[in-house]
Coordinates of C-alpha atoms and ligand atoms in Angstrom, one line a residue:
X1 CA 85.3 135.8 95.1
X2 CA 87.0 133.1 93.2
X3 CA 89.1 130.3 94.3
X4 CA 92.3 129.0 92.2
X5 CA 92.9 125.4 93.2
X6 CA 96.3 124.2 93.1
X7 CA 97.6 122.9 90.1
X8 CA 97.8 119.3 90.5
X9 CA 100.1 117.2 88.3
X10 CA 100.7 113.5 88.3
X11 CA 102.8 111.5 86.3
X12 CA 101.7 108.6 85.0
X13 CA 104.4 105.8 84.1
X14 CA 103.4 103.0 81.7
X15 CA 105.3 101.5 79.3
X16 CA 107.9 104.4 79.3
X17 CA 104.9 106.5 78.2
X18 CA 104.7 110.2 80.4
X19 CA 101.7 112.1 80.6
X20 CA 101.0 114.9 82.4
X21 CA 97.2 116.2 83.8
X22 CA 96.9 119.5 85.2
X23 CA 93.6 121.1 86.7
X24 CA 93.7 124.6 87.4
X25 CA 90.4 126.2 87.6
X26 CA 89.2 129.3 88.3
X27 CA 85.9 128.8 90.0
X28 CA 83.1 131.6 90.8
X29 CA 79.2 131.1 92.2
X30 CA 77.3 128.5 93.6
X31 CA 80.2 126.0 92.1
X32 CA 82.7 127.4 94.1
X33 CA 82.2 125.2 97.2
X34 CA 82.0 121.9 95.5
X35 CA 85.1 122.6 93.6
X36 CA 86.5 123.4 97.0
X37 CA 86.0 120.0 98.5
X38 CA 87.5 118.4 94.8
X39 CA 90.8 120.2 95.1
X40 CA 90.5 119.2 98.7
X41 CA 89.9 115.7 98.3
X42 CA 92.5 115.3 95.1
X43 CA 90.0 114.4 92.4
X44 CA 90.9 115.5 89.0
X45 CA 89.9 114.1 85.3
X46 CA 93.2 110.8 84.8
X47 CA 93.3 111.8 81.3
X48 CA 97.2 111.7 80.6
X49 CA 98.4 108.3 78.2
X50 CA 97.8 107.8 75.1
X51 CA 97.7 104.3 74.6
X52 CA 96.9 103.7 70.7
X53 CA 96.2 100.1 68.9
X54 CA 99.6 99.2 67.8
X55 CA 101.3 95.8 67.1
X56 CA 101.2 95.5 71.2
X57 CA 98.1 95.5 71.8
X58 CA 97.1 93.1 69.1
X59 CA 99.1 90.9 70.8
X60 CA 98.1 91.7 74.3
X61 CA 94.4 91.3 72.9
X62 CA 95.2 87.8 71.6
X63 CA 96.5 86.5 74.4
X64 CA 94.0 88.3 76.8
X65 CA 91.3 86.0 75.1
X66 CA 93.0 82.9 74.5
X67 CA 92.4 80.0 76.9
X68 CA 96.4 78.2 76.1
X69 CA 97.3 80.6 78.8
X70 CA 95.5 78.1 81.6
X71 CA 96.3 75.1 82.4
X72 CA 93.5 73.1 81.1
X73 CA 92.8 75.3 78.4
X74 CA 89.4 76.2 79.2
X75 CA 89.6 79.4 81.0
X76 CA 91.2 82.8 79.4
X77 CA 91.8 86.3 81.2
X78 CA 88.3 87.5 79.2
X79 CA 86.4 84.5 81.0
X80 CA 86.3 86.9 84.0
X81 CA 86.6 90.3 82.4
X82 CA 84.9 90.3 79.5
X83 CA 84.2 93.4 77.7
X84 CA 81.2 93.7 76.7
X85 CA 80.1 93.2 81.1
X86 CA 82.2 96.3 81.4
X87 CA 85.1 94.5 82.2
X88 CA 84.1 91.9 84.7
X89 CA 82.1 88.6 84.6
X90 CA 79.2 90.0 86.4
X91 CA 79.0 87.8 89.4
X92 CA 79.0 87.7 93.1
X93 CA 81.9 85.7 93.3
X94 CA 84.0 84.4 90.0
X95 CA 83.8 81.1 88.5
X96 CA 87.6 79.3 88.6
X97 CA 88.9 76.4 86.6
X98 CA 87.3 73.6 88.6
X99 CA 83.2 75.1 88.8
X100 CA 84.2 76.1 92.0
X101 CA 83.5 79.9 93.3
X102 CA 86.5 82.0 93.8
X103 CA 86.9 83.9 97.3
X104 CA 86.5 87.3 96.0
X105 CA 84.6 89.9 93.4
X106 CA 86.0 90.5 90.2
X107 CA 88.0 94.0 89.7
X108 CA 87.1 95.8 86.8
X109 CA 90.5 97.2 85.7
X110 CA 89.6 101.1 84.6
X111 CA 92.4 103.9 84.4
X112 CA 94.6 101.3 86.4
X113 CA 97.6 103.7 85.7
X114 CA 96.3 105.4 88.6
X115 CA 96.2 102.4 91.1
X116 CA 98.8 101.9 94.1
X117 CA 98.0 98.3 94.5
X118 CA 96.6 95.6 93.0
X119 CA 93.6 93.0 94.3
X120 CA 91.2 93.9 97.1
X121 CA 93.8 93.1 99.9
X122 CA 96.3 95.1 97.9
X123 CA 98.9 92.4 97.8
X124 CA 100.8 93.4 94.8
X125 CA 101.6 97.4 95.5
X126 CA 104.0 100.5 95.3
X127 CA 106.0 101.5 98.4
X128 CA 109.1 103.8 97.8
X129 CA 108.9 103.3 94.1
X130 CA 109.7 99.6 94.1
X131 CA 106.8 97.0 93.1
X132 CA 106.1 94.6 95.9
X133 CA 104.3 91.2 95.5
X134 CA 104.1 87.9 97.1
X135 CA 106.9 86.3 95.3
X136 CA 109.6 87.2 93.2
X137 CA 109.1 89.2 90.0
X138 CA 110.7 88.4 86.8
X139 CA 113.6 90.8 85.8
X140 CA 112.0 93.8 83.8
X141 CA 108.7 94.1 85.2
X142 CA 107.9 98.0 85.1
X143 CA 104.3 98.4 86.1
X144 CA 101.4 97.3 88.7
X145 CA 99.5 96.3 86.0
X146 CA 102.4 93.9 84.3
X147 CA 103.5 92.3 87.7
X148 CA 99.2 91.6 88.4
X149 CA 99.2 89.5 85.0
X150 CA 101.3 87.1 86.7
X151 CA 99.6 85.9 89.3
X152 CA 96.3 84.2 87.7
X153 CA 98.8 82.4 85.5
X154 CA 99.7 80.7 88.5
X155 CA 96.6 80.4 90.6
X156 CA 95.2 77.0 90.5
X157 CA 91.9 78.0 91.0
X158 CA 91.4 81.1 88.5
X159 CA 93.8 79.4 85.6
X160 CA 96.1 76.5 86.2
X161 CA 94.1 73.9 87.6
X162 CA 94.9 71.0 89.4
X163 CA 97.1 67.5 89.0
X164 CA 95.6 65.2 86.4
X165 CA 93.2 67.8 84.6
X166 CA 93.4 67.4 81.0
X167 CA 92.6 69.6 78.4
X168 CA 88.9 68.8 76.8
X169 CA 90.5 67.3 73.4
X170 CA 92.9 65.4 76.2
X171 CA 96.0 67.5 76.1
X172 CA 97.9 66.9 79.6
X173 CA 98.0 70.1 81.8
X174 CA 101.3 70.0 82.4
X175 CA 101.4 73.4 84.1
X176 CA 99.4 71.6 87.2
X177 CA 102.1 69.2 87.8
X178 CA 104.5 72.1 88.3
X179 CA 105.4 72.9 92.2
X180 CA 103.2 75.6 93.6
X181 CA 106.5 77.4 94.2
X182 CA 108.0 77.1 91.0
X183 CA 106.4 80.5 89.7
X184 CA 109.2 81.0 87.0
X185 CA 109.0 77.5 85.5
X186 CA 105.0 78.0 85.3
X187 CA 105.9 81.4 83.3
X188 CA 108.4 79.4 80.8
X189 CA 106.4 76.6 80.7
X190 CA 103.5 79.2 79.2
X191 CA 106.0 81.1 77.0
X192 CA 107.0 77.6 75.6
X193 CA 103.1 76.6 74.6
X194 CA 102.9 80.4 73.0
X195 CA 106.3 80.6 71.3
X196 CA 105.3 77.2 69.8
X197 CA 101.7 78.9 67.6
X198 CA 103.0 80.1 64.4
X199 CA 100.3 83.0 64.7
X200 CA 102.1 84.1 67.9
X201 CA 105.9 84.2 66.8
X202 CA 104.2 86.7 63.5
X203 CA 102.4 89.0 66.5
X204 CA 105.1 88.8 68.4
X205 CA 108.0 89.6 65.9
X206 CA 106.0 92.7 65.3
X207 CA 105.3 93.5 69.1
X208 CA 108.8 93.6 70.1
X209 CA 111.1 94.3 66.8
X210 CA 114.7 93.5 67.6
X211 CA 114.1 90.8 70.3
X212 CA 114.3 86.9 69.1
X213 CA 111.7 84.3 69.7
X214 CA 114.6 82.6 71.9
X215 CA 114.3 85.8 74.0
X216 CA 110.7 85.8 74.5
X217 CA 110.0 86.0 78.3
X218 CA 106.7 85.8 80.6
X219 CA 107.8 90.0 80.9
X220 CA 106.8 90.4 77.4
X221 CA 103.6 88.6 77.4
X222 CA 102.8 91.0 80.4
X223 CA 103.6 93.8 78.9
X224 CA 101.6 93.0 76.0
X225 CA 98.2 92.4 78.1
X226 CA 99.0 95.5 80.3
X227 CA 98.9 97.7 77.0
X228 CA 95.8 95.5 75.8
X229 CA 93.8 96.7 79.4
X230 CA 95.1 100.3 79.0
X231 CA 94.0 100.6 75.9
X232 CA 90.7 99.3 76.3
X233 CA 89.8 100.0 79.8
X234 CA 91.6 103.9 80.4
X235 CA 88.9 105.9 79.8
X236 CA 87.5 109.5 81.1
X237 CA 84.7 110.2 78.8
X238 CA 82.4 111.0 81.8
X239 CA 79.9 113.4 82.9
X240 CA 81.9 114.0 86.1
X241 CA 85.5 114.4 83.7
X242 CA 83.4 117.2 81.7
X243 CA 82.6 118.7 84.7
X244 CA 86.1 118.7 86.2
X245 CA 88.0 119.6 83.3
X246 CA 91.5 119.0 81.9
X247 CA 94.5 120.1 80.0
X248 CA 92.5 120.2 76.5
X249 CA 89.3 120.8 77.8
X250 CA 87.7 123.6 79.8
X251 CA 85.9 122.3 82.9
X252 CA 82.1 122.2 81.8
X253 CA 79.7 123.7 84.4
X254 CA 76.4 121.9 82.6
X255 CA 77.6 118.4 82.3
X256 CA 76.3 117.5 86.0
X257 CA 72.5 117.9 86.2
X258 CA 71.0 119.4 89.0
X259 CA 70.5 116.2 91.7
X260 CA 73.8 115.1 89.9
X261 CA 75.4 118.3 91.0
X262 CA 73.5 117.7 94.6
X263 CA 75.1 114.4 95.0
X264 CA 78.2 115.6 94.5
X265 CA 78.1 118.2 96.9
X266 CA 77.0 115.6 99.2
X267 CA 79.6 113.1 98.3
X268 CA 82.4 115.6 99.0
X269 CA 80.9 117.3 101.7
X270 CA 77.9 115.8 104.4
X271 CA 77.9 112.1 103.4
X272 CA 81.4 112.0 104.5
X273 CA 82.4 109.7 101.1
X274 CA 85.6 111.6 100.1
X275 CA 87.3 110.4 103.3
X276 CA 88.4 107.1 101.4
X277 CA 86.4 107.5 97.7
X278 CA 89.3 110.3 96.8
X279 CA 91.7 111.1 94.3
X280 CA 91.4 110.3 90.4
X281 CA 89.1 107.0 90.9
X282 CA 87.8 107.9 94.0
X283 CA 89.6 105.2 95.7
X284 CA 92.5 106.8 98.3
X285 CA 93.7 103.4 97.6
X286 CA 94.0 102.6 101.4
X287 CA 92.3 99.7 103.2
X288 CA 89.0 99.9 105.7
X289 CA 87.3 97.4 107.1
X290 CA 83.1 98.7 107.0
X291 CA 81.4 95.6 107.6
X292 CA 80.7 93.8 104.2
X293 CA 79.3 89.6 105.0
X294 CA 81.2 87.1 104.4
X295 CA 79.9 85.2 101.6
X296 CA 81.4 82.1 99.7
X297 CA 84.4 79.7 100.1
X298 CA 86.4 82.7 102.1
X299 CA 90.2 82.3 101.9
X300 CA 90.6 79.9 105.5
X301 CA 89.6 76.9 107.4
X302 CA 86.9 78.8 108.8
X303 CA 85.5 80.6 105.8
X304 CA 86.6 84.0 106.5
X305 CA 88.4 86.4 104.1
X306 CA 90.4 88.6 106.2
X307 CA 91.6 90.8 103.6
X308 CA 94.4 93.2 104.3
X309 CA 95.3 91.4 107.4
X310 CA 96.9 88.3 105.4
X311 CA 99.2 90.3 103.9
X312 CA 100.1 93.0 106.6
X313 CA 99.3 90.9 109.6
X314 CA 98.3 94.1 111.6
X315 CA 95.0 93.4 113.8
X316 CA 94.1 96.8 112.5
X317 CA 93.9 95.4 109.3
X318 CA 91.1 92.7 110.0
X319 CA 88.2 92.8 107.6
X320 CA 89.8 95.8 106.1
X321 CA 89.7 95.9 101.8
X322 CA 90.8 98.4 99.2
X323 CA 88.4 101.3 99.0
X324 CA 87.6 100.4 95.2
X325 CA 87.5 103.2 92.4
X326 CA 84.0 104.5 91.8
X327 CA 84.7 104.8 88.0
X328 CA 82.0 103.3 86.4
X329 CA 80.3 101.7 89.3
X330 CA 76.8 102.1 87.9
X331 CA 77.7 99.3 85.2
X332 CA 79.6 96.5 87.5
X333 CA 77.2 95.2 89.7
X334 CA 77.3 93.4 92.2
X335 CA 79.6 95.4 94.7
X336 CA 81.8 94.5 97.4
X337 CA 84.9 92.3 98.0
X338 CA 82.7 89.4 97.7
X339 CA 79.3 90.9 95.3
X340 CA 77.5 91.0 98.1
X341 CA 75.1 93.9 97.6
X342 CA 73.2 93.9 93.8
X343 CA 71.8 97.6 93.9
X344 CA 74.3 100.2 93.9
X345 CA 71.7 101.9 95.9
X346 CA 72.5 99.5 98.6
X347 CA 76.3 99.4 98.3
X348 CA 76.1 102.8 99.2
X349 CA 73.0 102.1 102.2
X350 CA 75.2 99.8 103.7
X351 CA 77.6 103.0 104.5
X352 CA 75.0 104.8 106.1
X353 CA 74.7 102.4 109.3
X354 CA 76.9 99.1 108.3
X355 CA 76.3 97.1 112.0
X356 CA 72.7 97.6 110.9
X357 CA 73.2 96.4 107.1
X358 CA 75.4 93.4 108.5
X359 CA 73.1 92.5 111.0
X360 CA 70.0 92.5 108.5
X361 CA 71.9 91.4 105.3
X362 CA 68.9 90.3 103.0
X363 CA 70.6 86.7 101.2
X364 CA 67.8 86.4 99.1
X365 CA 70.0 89.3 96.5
X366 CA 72.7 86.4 95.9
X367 CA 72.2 83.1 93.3
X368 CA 70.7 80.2 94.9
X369 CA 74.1 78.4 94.9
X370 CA 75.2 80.9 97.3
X371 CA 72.8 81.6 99.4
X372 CA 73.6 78.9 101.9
X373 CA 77.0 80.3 102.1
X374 CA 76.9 83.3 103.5
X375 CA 78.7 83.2 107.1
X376 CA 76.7 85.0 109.4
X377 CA 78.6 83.4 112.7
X378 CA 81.8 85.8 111.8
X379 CA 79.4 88.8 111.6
X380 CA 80.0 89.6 114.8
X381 CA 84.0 89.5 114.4
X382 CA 83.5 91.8 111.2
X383 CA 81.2 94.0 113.2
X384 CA 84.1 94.2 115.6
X385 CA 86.1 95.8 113.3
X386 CA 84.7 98.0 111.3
X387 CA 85.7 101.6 111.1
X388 CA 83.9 104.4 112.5
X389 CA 84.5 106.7 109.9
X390 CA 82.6 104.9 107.2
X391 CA 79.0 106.5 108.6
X392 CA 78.1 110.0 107.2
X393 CA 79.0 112.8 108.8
X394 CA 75.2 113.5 110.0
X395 CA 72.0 111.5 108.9
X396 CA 71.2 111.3 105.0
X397 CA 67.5 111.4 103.6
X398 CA 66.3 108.8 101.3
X399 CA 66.1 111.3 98.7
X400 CA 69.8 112.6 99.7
X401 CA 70.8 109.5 99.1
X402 CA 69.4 109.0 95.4
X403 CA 71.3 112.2 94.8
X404 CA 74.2 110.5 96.2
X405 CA 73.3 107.3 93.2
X406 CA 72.6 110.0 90.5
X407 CA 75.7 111.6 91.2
X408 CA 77.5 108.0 90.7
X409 CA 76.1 107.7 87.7
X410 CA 78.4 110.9 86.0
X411 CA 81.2 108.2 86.6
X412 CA 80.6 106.3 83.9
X413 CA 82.0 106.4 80.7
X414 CA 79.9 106.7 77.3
X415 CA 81.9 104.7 75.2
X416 CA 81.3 101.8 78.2
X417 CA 77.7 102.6 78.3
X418 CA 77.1 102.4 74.3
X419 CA 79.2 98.8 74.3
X420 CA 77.7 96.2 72.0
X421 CA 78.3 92.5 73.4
X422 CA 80.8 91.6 70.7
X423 CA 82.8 94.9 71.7
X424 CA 86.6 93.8 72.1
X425 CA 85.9 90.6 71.2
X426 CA 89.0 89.2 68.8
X427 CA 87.0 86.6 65.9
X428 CA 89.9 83.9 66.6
X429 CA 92.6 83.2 68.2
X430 CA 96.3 81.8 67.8
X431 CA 95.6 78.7 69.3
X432 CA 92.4 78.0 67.6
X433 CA 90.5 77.5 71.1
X434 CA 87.1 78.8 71.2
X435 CA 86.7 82.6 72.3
X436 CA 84.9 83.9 75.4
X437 CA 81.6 86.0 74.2
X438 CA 78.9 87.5 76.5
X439 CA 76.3 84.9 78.1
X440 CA 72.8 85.4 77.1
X441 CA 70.0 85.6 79.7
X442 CA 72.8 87.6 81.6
X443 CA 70.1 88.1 84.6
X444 CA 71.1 84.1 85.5
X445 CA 74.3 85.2 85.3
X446 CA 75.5 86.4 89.1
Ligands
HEC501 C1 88.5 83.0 87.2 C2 88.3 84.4 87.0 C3 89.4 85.3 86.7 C4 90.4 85.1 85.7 C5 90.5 83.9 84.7 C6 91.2 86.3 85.7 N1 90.8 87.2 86.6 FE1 91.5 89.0 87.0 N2 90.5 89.1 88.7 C7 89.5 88.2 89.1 C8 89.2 88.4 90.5 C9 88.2 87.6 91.3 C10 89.9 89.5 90.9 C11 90.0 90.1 92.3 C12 90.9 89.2 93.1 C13 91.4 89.7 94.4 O1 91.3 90.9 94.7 O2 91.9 88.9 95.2 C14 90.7 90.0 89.7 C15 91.6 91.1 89.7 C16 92.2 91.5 88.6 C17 92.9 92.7 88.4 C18 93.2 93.7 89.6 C19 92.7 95.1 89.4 C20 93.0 95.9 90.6 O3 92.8 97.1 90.5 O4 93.3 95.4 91.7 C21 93.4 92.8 87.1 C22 94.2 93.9 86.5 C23 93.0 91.6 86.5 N3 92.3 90.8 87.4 C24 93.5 91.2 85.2 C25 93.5 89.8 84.8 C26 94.3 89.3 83.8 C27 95.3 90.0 83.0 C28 94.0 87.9 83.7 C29 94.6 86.9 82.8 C30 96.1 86.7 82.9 C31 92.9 87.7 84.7 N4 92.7 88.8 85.4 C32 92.3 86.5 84.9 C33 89.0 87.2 88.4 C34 89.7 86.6 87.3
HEC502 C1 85.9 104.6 105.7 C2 86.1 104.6 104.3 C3 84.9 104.7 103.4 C4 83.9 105.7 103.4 C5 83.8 106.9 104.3 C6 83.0 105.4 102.3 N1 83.4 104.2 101.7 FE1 82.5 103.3 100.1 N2 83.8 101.7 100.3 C7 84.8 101.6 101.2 C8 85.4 100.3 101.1 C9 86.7 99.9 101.9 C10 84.6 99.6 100.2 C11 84.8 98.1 99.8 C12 84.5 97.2 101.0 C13 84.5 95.8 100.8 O1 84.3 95.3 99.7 O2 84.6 95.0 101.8 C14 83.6 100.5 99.7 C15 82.7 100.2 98.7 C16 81.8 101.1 98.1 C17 81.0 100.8 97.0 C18 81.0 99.5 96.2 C19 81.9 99.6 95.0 C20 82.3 98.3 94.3 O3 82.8 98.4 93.2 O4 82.1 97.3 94.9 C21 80.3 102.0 96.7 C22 79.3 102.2 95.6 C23 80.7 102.9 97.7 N3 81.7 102.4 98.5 C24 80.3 104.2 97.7 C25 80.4 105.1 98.9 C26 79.7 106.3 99.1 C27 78.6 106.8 98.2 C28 80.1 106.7 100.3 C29 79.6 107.9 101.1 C30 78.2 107.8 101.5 C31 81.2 105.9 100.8 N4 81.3 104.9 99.9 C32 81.9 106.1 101.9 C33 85.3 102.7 102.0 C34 84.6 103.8 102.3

């Protein structure tokens, strides 16, 4: 008996590029189940854009890494997703402009084509075709990915800093002293210090043939960084993508060893996983709350992070954060909203009975800095709200769960797993400010 799963096709849209994957397998034997549960649960390999190293990404990689796009100029996109950490700064919870931890985890930005939102709480998203954010887009904004470049720009804590702050050879920030509201002059007010480096008006003459330096807007700049992350940071060149297949290549029964192949089964089937980690990246890109600590400053008075809930303001949506994308989540320790969990192995624990993994959260996993910040008075609120679907569908074995981790590991992608720690890295930039590289001693790093 064989099973034909539907064809699935998805368009992916990004910068007016259209590309088109298709998995139709015929499937016999012992696979036959697992493939089953794939079609069922909507996973198929996200190969579709080309995205190749032209004149925009240059650009988009130059501005990526230079720090004139924060206030004081000390902190660049790359300061928190740096490539050769797989796209993420390794932490907890994320250094901002002042010392001062940031609220939230870093997101790794892989195959982002596929997202429906942006951030944890999904605050930047898709509904109806329309892109909705917090405030106002600029005119000509086409993709999640664009409209997310925005915001850090304008965040005081991750770029823009604060009143007074000066730039270390003295320079005024002059973005601080702009209103917290006045998002577009922030925008012009970085378009003016870019449009003003000779090394910028050459990339960006070549970036965007036919459109004057007069004409330059905070869209471009976006664009440019959105092609820049694509390029990098799409990538299927997994165990688990040679396993499922695509357009130009035939699904490969071998790529997935044995307790690989067992975790998957499990995944998709018994462990219950696929209810949320479905689809492309393994993310249905909804929001559930399962009972993550609070850690770190949280986003109110009180210290908690509420996540969905601030932007939907729907009770249901207490504690509740976007089920992240699984691809490569054996490199980007730690996990959660807020790092809390080192070990993948317990990231995924923590599923199996999350009152119990709340209730006996271990601190001593987090850096010394935050280990007095970790909030266990709302544990019981969390606790309140956590979904009952996030436990297995019956009792996993210790060993069922290693399969479970091995199977994770066919997520990642080789060229991210052979990265040297100057990958991606430009040698200069426009502005002559120094250029983010890896840390050494990265194990002081979270
Ligand atoms: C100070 C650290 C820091 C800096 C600087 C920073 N980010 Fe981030 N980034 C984060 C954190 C933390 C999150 C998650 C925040 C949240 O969900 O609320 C994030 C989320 C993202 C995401 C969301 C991915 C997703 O799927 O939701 C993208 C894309 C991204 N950053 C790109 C950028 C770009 C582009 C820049 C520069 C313009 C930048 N970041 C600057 C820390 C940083
Ligand atoms: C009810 C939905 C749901 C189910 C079922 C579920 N997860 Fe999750 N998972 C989430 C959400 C939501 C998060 C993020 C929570 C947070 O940060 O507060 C998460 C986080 C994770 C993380 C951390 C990833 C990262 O980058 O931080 C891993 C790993 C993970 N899940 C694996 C699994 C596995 C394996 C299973 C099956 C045993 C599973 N999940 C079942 C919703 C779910």
């Amino acid at each position: 008996m064989s099973v034909r799963a539907n064809a699935l096709s998805i368009i992916g849209r990004a910068h007016g590029l259209v590309g088109v994957a298709i998995l139709g397998v015929a499937v016999t034997g012992c696979a036959q189940d697992l493939r089953g549960e794939l079609v069922a649960a909507g996973v198929f390999s996200p190969r579709s854009l080309e995205v190749g190293k032209d004149d925009l990404v240059t650009l988009g990689q130059m501005l990526f890494f230079d720090r004139e796009l924060s206030g004081s100029r000390n902190i660049a996109c790359a300061t928190c997703h740096l490539p050769a950490l797989h796209a993420g700064d390794a932490r907890h919870l994320s250094i901002g402009q002042d010392g001062a931890r940031l609220s939230r985890s870093v997101i790794e930005p892989f195959n982002r084509s596929f997202a429906t939102s942006m951030f944890w709480d999904g605050r930047i998203e898709e509904r109806d075709g329309e892109i909705v954010a917090p405030l106002p887009l600029p005119e000509g904004i086409e993709t999640l990915l664009e409209a997310q470049a925005l915001f850090p720009l304008l965040d005081r804590h991750e770029m823009r800093g604060m009143a007074g702050d000066h730039a270390e050879d003295g320079r005024a920030n002059e973005l601080a002293m702009l209103d917290d509201e006045a998002s577009e002059a922030i925008w012009s007010a970085i378009v003016a210090r870019i449009v003003a480096i000779e090394g910028y008006r050459a990339l960006l003459a070549s970036a965007f043939p036919g459109v004057t330096i007069e004409d330059i807007t905070i869209v471009h700049l976006a664009r440019a960084i959105a092609a820049f992350e694509s390029h990098l940071w799409e990538l299927t060149d997994t165990s688990f993508d040679r396993f499922l297949g695509s357009v130009s290549n035939p699904p490969d029964e071998g790529a997935m060893a044995e307790p690989e192949r067992r975790g998957a089964e499990l995944f998709f089937g018994d462990a219950g996983c696929a209810r949320c980690h479905s689809g492309p990246l393994l993310s249905d890109g909804a929001f559930h709350a399962i009972g993550v600590p609070q850690i770190g400053p949280g986003r109110d008075a009180l210290h908690q992070d509420e996540g969905r809930f601030a932007v939907t303001r729907d009770p249901a949506d207490r504690f509740a954060f976007r089920t992240p994308s699984l691809r490569n989540v054996s490199l980007t320790a730690p996990y959660m909203h807020d790092g809390a969990f080192v070990r993948l192995e317990d990231a995924v624990r923590h599923h199996l009975d999350p009152e119990g993994s709340l209730a006996a959260y271990d601190g001593s996993q987090l850096s010394p800095d935050l280990q007095g910040q970790i909030h266990f008075e709302l544990s019981p609120l969390i606790a309140a709200a956590i979904d009952p679907e996030v436990r297995p569908l019956r009792a996993l074995s210790d060993e069922e769960l290693w399969d479970v981790v091995f199977f994770l590991g066919t997520l990642s992608s080789q060229t991210e797993q052979a990265l040297g720690p100057e990958a991606g890295i430009p040698r200069s930039v426009p502005s002559g400010l120094p250029v983010d590289a890896p840390p050494s001693g990265l194990e002081q790093r979270p």
